[in-house]
XYZ file of C-alpha atoms in Angstrom:
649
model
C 23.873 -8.753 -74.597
C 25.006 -12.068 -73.188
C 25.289 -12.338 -69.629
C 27.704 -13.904 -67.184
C 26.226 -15.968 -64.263
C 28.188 -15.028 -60.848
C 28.276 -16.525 -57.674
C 28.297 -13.403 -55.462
C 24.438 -12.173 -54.550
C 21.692 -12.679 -52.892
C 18.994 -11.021 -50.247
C 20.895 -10.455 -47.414
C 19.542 -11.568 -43.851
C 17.187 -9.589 -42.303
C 17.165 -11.699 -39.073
C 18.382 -9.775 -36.086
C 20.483 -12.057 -33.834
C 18.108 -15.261 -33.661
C 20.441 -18.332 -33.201
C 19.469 -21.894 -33.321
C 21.149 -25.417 -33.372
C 21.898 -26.711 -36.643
C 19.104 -29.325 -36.784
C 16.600 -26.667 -36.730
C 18.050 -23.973 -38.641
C 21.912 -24.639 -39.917
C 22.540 -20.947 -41.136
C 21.414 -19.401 -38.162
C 23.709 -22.064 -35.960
C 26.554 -20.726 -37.778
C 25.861 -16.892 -38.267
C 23.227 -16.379 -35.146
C 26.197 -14.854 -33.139
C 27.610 -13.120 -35.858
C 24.480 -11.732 -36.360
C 24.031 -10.457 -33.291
C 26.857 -8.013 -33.164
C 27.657 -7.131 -37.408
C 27.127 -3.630 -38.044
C 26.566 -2.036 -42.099
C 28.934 0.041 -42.818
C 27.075 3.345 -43.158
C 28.132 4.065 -46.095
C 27.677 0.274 -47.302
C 24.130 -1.978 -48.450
C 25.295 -4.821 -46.420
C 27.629 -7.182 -44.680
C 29.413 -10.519 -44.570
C 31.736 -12.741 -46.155
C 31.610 -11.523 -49.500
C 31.151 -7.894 -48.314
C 33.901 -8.100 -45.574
C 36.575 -9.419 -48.487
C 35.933 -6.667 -51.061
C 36.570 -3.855 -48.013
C 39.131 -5.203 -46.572
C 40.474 -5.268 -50.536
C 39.306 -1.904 -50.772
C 41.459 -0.507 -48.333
C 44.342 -2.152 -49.225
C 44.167 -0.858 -52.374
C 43.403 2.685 -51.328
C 46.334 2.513 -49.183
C 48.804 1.132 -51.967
C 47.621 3.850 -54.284
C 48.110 6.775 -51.664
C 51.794 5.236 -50.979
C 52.583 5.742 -54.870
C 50.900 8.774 -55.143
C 52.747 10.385 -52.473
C 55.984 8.860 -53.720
C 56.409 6.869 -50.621
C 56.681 3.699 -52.842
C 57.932 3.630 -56.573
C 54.812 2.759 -58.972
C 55.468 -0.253 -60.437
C 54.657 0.267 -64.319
C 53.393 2.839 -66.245
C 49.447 1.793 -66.768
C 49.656 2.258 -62.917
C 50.953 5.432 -63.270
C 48.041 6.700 -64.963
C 45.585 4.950 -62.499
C 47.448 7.125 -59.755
C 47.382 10.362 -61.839
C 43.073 9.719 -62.375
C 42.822 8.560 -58.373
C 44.848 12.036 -57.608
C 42.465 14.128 -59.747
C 39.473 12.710 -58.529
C 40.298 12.935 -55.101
C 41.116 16.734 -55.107
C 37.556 17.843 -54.260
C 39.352 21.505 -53.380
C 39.777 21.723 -57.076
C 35.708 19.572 -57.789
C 34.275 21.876 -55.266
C 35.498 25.337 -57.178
C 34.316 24.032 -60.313
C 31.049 22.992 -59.467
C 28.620 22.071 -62.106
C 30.650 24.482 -65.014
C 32.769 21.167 -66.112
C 29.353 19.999 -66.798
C 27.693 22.500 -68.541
C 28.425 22.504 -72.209
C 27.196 19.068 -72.116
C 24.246 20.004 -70.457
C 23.639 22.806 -73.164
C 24.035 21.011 -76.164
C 21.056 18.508 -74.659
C 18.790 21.655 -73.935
C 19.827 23.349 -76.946
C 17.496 20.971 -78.998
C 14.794 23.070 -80.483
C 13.194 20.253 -82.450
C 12.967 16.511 -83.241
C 15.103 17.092 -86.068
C 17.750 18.935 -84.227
C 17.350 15.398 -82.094
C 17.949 13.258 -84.846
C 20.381 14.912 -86.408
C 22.577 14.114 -83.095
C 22.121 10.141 -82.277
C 25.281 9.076 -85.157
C 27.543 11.145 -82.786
C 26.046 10.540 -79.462
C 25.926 7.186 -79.893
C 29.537 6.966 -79.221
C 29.877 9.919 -77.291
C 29.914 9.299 -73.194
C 27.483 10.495 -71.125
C 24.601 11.221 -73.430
C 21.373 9.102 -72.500
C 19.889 7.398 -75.603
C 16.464 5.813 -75.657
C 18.290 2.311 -76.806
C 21.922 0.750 -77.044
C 24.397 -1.054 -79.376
C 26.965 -3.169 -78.570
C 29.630 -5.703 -79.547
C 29.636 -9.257 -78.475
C 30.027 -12.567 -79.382
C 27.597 -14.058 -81.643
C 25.564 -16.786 -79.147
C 25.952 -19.075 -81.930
C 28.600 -18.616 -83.992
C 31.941 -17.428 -80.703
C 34.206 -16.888 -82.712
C 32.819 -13.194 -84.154
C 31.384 -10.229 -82.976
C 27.939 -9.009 -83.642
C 26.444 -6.377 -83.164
C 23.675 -6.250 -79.928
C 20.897 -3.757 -79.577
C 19.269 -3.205 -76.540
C 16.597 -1.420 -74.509
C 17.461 1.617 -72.421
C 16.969 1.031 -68.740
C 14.505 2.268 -66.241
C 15.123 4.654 -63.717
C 13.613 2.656 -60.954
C 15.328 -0.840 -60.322
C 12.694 -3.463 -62.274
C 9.492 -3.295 -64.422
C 7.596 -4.227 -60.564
C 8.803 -1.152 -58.939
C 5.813 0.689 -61.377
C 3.211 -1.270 -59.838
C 0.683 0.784 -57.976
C 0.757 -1.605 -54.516
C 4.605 -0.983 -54.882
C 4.899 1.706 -51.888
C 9.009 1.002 -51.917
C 9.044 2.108 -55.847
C 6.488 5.374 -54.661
C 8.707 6.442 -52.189
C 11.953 6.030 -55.104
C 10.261 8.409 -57.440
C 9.643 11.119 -55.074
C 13.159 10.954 -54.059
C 14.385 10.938 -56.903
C 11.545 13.352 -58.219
C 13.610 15.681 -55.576
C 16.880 14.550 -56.571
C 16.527 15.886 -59.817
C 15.090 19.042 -59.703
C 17.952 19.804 -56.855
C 20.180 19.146 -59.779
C 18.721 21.311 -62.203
C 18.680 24.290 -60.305
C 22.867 23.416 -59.844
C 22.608 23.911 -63.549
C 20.920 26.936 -63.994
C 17.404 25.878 -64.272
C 14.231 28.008 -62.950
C 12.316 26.284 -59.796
C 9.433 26.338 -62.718
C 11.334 24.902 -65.261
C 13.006 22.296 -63.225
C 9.519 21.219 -62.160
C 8.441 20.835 -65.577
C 11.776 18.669 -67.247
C 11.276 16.309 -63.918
C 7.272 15.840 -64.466
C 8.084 15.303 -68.666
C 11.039 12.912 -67.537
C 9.353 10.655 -65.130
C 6.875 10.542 -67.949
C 8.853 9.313 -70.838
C 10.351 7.019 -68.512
C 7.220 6.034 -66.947
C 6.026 5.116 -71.174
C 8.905 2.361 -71.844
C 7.764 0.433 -68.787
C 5.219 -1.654 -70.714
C 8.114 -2.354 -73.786
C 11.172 -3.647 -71.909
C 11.760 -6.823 -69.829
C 11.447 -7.250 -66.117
C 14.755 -8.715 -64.644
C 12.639 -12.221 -64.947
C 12.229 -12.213 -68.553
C 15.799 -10.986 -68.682
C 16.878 -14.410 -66.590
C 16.296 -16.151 -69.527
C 19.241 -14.969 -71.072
C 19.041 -17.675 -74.607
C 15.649 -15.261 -75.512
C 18.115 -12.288 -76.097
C 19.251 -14.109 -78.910
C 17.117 -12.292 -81.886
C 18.619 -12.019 -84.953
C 17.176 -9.644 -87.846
C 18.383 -8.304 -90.868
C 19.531 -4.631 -90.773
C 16.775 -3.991 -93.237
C 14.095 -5.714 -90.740
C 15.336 -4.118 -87.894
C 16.047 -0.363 -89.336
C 12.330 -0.192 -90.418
C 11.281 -0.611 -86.979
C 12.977 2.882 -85.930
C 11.081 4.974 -87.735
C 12.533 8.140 -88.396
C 15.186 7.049 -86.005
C 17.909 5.780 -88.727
C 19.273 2.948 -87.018
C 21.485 1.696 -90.280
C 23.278 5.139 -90.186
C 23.411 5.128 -86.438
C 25.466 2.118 -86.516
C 27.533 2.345 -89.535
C 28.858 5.658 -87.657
C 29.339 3.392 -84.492
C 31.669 0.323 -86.272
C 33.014 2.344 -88.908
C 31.720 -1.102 -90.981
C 29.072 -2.193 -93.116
C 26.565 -4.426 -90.521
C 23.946 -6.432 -92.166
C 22.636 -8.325 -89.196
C 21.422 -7.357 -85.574
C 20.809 -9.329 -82.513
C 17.548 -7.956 -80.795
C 18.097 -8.262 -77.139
C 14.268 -7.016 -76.646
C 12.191 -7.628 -79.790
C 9.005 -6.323 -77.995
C 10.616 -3.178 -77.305
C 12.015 -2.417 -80.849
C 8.769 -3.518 -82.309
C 7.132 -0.779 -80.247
C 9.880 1.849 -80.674
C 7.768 4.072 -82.818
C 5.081 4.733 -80.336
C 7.758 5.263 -77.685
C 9.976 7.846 -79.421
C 8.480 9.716 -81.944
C 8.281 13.702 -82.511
C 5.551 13.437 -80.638
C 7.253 12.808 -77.416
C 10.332 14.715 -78.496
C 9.846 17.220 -75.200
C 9.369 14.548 -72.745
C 12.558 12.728 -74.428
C 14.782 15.630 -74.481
C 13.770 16.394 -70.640
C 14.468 12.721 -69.742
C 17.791 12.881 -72.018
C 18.688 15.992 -69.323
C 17.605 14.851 -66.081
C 19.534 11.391 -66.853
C 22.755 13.080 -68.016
C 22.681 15.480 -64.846
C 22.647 12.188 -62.913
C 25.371 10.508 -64.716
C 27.684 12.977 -64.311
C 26.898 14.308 -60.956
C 29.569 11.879 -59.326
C 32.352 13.384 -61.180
C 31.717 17.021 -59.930
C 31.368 18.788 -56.907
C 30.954 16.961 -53.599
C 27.916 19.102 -53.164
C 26.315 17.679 -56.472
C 27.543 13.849 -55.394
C 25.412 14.486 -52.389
C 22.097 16.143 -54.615
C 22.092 13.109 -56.928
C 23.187 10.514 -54.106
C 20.318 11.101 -52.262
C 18.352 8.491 -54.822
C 20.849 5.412 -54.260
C 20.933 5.955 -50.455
C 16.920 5.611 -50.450
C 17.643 3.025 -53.023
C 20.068 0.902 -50.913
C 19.231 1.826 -47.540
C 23.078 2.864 -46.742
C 23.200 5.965 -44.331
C 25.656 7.752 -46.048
C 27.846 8.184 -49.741
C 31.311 6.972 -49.829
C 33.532 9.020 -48.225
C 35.151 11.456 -50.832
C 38.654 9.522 -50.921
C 37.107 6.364 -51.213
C 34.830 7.594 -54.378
C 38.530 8.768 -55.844
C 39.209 5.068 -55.732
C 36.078 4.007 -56.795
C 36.679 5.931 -59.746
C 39.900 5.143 -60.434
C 38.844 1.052 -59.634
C 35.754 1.691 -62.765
C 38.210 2.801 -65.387
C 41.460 0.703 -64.637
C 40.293 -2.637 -62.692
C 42.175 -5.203 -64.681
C 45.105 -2.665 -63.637
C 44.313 -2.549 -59.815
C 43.868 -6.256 -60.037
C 46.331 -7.735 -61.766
C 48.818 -5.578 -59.215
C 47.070 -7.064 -56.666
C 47.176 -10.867 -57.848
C 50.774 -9.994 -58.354
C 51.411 -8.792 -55.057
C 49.047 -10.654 -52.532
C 48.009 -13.908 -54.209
C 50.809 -16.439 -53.813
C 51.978 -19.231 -56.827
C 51.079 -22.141 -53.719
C 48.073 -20.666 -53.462
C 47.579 -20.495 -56.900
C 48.649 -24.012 -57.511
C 46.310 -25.543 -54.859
C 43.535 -24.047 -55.815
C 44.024 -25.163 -60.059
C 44.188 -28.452 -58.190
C 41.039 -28.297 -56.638
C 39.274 -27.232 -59.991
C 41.338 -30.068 -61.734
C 39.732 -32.490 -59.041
C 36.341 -30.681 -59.162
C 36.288 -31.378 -63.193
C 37.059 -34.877 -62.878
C 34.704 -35.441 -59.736
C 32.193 -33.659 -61.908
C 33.395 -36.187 -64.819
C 31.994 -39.092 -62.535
C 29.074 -37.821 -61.203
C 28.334 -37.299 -64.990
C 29.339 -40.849 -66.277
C 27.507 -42.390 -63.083
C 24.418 -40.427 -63.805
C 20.586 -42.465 -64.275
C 18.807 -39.965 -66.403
C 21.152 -39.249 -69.141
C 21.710 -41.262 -72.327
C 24.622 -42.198 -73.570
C 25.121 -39.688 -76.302
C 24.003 -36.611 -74.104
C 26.615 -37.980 -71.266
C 29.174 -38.154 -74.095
C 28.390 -34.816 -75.182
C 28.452 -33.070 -71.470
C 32.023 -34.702 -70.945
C 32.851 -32.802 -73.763
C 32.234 -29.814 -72.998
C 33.078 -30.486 -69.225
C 36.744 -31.015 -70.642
C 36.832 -28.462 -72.274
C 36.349 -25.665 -69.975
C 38.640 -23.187 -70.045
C 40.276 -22.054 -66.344
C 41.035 -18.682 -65.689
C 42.658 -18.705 -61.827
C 44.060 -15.531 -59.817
C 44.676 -12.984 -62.040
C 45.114 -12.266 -66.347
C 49.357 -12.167 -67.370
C 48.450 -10.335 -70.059
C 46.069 -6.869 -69.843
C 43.816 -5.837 -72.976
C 45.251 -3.513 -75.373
C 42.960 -0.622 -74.791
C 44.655 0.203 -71.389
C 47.591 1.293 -73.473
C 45.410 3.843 -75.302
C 43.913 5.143 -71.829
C 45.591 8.013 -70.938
C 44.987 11.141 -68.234
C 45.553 14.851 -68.820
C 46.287 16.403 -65.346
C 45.919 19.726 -66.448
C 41.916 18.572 -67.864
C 39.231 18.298 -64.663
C 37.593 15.211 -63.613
C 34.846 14.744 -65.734
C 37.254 16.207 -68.794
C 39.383 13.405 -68.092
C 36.226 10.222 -67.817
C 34.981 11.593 -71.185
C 38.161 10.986 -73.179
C 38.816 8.257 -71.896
C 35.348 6.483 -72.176
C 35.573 8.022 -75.834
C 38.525 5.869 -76.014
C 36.478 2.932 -74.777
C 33.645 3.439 -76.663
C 35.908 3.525 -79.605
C 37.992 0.097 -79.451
C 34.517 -1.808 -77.881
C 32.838 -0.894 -81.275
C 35.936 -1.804 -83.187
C 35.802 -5.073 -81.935
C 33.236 -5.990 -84.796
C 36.786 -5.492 -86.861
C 38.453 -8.070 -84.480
C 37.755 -11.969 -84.066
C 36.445 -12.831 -80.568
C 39.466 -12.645 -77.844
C 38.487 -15.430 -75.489
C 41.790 -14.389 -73.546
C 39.908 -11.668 -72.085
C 38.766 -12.182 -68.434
C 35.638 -11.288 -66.947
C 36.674 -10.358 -63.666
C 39.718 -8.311 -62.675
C 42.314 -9.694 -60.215
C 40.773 -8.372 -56.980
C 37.279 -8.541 -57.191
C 35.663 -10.876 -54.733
C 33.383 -13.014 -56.909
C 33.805 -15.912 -59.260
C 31.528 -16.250 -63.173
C 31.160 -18.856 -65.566
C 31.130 -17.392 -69.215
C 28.575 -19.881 -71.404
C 29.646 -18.120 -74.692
C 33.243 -18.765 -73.920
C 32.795 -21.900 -72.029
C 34.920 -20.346 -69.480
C 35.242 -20.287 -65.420
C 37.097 -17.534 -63.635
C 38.496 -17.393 -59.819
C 39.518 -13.342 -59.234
C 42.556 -13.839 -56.240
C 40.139 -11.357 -54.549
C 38.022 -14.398 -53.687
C 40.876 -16.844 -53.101
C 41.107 -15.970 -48.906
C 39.365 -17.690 -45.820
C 36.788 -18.351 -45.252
C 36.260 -19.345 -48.842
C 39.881 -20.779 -48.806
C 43.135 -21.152 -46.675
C 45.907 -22.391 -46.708
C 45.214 -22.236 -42.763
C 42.033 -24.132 -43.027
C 41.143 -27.967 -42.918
C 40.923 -29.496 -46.396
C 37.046 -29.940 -46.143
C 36.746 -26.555 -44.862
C 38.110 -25.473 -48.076
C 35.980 -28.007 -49.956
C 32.508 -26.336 -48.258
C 33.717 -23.152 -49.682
C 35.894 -22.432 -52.375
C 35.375 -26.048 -53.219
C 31.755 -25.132 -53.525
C 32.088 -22.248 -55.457
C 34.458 -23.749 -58.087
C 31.852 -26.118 -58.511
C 28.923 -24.114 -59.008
C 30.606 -22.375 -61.732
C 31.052 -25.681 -63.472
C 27.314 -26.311 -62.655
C 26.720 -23.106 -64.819
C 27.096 -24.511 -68.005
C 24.325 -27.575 -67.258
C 22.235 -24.909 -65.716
C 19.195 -23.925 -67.678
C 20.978 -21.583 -69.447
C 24.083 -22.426 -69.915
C 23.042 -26.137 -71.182
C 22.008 -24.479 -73.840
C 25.482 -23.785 -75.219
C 28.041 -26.105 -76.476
C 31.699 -26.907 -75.391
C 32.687 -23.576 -77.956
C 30.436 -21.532 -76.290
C 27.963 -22.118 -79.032
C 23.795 -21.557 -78.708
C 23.559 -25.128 -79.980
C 21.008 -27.967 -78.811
C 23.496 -31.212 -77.677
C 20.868 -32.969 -75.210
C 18.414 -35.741 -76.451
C 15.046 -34.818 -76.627
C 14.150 -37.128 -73.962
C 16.880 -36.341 -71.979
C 16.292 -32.241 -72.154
C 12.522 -33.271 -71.002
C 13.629 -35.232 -68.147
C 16.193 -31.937 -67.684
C 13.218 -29.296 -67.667
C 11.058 -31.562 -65.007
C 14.329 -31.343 -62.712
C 14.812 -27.740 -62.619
C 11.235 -27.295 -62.283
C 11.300 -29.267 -59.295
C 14.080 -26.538 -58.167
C 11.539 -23.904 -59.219
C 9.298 -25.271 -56.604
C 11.376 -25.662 -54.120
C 12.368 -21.961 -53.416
C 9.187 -20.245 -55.154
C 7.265 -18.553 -52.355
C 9.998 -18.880 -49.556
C 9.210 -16.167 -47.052
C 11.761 -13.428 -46.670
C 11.865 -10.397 -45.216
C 10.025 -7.804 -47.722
C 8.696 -10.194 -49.323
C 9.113 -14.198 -51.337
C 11.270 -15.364 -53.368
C 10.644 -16.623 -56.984
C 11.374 -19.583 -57.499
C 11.238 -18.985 -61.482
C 14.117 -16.092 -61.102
C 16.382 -17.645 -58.892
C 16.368 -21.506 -60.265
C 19.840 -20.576 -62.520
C 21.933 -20.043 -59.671
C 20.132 -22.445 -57.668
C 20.841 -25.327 -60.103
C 24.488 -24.021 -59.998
C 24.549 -24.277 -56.383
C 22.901 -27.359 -55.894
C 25.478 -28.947 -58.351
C 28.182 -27.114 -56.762
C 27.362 -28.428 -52.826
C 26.703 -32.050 -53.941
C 30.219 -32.062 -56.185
C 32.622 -30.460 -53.253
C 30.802 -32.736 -51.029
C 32.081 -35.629 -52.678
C 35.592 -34.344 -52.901
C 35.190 -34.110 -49.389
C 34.697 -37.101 -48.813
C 37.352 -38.354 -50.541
C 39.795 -36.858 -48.536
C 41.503 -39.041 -45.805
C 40.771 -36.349 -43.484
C 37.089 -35.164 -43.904
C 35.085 -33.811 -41.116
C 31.594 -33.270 -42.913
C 30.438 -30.900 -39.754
C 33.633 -28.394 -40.793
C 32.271 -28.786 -43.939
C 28.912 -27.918 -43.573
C 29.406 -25.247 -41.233
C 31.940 -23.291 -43.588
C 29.157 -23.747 -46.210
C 26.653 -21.659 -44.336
C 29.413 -19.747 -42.751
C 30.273 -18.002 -46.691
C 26.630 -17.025 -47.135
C 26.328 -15.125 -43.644
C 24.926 -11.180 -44.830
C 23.202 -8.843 -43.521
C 21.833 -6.270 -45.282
C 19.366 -2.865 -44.893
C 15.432 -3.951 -45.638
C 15.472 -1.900 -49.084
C 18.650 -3.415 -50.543
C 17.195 -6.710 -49.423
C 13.930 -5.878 -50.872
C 15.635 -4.758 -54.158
C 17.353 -7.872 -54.856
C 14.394 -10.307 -54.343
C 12.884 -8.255 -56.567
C 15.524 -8.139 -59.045
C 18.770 -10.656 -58.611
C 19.151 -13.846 -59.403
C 20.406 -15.593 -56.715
C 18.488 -16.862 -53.740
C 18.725 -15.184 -50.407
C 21.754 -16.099 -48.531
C 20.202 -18.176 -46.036
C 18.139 -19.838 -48.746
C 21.480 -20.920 -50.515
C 22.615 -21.852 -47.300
C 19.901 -24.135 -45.716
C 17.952 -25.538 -48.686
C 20.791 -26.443 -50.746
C 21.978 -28.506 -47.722
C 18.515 -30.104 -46.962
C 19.234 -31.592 -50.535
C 21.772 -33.199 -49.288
C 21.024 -36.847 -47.872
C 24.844 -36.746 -46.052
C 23.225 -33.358 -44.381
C 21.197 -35.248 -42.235
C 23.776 -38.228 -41.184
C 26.561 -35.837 -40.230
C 23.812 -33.980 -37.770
C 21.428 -37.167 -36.646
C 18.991 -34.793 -38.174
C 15.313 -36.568 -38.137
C 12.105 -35.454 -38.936
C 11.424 -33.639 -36.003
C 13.641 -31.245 -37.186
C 13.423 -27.663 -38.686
C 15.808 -28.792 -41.164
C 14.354 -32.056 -42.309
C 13.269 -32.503 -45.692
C 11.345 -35.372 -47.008
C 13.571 -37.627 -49.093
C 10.857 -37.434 -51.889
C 11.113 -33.964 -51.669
C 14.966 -33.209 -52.083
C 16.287 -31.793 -55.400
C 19.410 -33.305 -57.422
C 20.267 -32.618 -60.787
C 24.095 -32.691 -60.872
């Protein structure tokens, strides 16, 4: 499936309270205190401006939702009313605790109940749209790449139970240590449900086995990066012969309700192999991956004691110290299944119209600025400048929070006499339902990515679209309080990148419609390619931490943020009040993160941002007003040669 590119991520810094001045290290001027003293939450991967925002949002949501639940304050419509009833059940862990594993086990039983590969098949039409039932590959809805304006369906690969393809490497000692934790995990889990220390044994060793077999099929998150090479159309007839005796006409026909002549292959090596991955063969090593993945997926609606089995993998995972306190899980949950609820109530409540206003002003003023740079560009001809403006103008802004929620919430509905897990299975049946039927239904390009409170910010390249969640609207990435080119270095910035998005290397792939369509002159896209290799280069082998970055994985967002500095630094300037040192400093100051070694070893291995004090220093070192604004010379730690800076946008 398509992806969105975000601006949130990153490795976070591993550096223990080092400071420095600004012409040596800029990040470390600005966060070297703040490093010093920042404690992880224990039950939290990481710190810092990003992290900070989303708990601070966290707990005023938590404390909103206890106010209407205890009738302190009146809820304010009736889709919130059912977010309070779900937050209520899930947080009675008197009433999870009792049940223990029991609201689990019928599912469990049908999965073991398989007695053959028939049995098996005879299943996938009505799992496939049933929740909580592992399947060895996916379908979807989604856009078509190049035709927006109707769904398709999407097939996919399942995923791994270990973070990335590299994690299965034999020097990988981080993705050893995973496996035996979660080796332990799961057998925990399936003595909870009734399984012999003997026979728990044996479903782990044929699990880790089947899942152990896809890694040579599906993509590492580097191949995935390259988002346009998901786009692999086939005939149904193509594609069903691949499956074998896995009927995948008949598996989606009972999905969409629809006849479906075409599929996009998200992972044609995968489906070309599918046979001699899942085949009656391998129908005991399936089934016992099947169980031990459905145990963990539904271990976090059940018993506190079960949260805690099957928790024990993401803690050695993330590196956090402990699980989410069992009220805060209750909002979790509750934050999964409504969001666009929970945020548009937030947007409603905390993010002001002046707010609001200012910052569609700033994109306004970004989009023109952006409009300039383009026109004033030397490496682009005429028709590809002409055909960029285009599609610059024709961005669509999506700013605070959506008026207007989806449909579906109207169909979501909670029984409070039905337990937990009861409760997430009709509903995801419900979602399951309407996201299939969307192959019925044009493309809604109302929709937002993001709800209303989450602290990040995406650029959509199949709807040409930008969204700024309120949750991200507050100091220090913007204030009302703060100077103007305070603002600029960081919601400026970030506005910006997501513009940069669509001429990244992906997203100048697509047209001003969202379109998979090739607008650049040959020459041009050549000149194009050399650039963003140059950004490859830059960042690939960068010590950090664990380990170095690659440049090759990273180079979307870095394009995007590159773009994104230079543009807010020219509105910047363009204010009769800029101070480029506030700027610069509330640049690095947004980035500041610190994080535990595995989750920053995880996300060099697997995310596609840079680290943050990558984003924060190189992508300033590019900058030739970087080094006026701080007399910075070559006897710096932060000089760059001129020869050696990188500028695309």
């Amino acid at each position: 499936m398509k992806k969105q590119s975000q601006v949130i991520g990153g490795a976070g810094d591993t550096t223990q309270g080092a400071t420095a001045t600004v012409r040596d290290n800029l990040y470390l001027a600005v966060n070297g205190e703040w490093l010093k003293t920042a404690k992880i939450p224990a039950d939290k991967p990481r710190t810092g401006g990003f992290s900070d925002l989303d708990l601070a949002i966290e707990e005023q949501m938590m404390h909103d939702l206890d106010q209407f639940a205890n009738g302190e304050q009146p809820v304010p419509n009736d889709l919130m009313a059912q977010a309070v009833k779900l937050y209520q059940i899930a947080g009675d862990f008197d009433q999870r605790n009792q049940q223990g594993f029991s609201p689990a086990q019928a599912g469990y039983e049908e999965i073991k109940n398989l007695t053959s590969w028939a049995d098996y098949l005879a299943k996938l039409p009505s799992w496939i749209k049933q929740p909580n039932r592992p399947l060895p590959f996916g379908f979807g809805v989604d856009a078509d790449m190049k035709n927006t304006q109707i769904n398709v369906v999407y097939a996919t690969a399942p995923s791994l139970i270990l973070p990335d393809t590299t994690y299965y490497t034999q020097d990988n000692a981080a993705g050893q240590h995973l496996l035996a934790v979660y080796q332990k995990a799961a057998q925990q889990l399936l003595l909870k449900a009734g399984e012999t220390p003997q026979a728990a044994a044996q479903i782990v060793s044929q699990a880790l086995a089947f899942d152990h077999s896809l890694v040579a099929h599906v993509k590492s998150a580097l191949e995935n990066a390259d988002y346009v090479k998901s786009y692999n159309p086939q005939s149904m007839e193509e594609f069903t012969k691949q499956g074998g005796e896995v009927n995948f006409e008949n598996i989606i026909q009972a999905a969409t309700q629809t006849q479906v002549d075409q599929v996009i292959v998200t992972e044609p090596k995968f489906f070309q192999d599918f046979t001699t991955v899942v085949n009656a063969q391998v129908f005991p090593q399936l089934r016992s991956w099947t169980l031990v993945r459905y145990l963990f997926s539904v271990s976090s609606y059940l018993s506190q004691e079960l949260r805690e089995i099957a928790g024990q993998y993401s803690l050695a995972l993330n590196g956090n110290q402990t699980l989410t306190a069992p009220a805060k899980q209750a909002y979790h949950i509750t934050n999964t299944i409504f969001d666009e609820v929970l945020g548009q109530y937030y947007g409603k409540k905390y993010f002001g119209q002046q707010a609001k206003a200012d910052v569609e002003q700033m994109v306004r003023r970004m989009i023109a600025i952006y409009e300039q740079r383009i026109q004033k560009n030397t490496w682009l001809s005429p028709d590809t400048k002409a055909q960029a403006i285009v599609k610059l103008k024709k961005m669509v802004l999506k700013i605070g929070y959506p008026e207007q929620l989806r449909p579906l919430y109207q169909k979501l509905v909670v029984n409070e006499q039905l337990d937990l897990l009861s409760n997430i299975n009709q509903i995801m049946q419900v979602v399951l339902d309407d996201a299939f039927a969307r192959l019925q239904r044009p493309v809604d390009r109302t929709e937002w990515a993001m709800p209303g409170h989450l602290v990040n910010a995406c650029y959509d390249p199949s709807r040409n679209d930008i969204t700024f969640p309120a949750g991200i609207l507050q100091a220090p990435f913007y204030s009302l309080e703060q100077t103007a080119s305070q603002n600029y270095g960081g919601i400026g910035a970030v506005i910006a990148h997501e513009i940069s998005h669509g001429f990244d290397n992906n997203g100048a792939q697509f047209d001003e419609l969202g379109n998979l369509h090739n607008w650049w002159t040959t020459e041009d896209y050549a000149t194009f390619k050399k650039l963003t290799q140059a950004m490859i280069d830059e960042f690939e082998g960068l010590d950090f931490g664990p380990g170095k970055v690659n440049g090759e994985l990273v180079v979307s967002e870095n394009v995007a943020d590159a773009g994104g500095l230079s543009c807010a630094l020219e509105a910047a300037k363009q204010d009769t009040d800029c101070d480029l040192v506030l700027f610069f400093e509330n640049w690095a100051r947004v980035w500041r993160t610190k994080s535990t070694p595995e989750f920053a070893q995880m996300l060099l291995q697997t995310d596609v941002h840079a680290p943050s004090p990558m984003r924060a220093n190189v992508q300033a070192q590019n900058m030739d007003d970087f080094y006026t604004t701080f007399h910075i010379s070559e006897e710096d730690g932060m000089w760059l040669a001129p020869e050696k800076r990188v500028n695309i946008w």
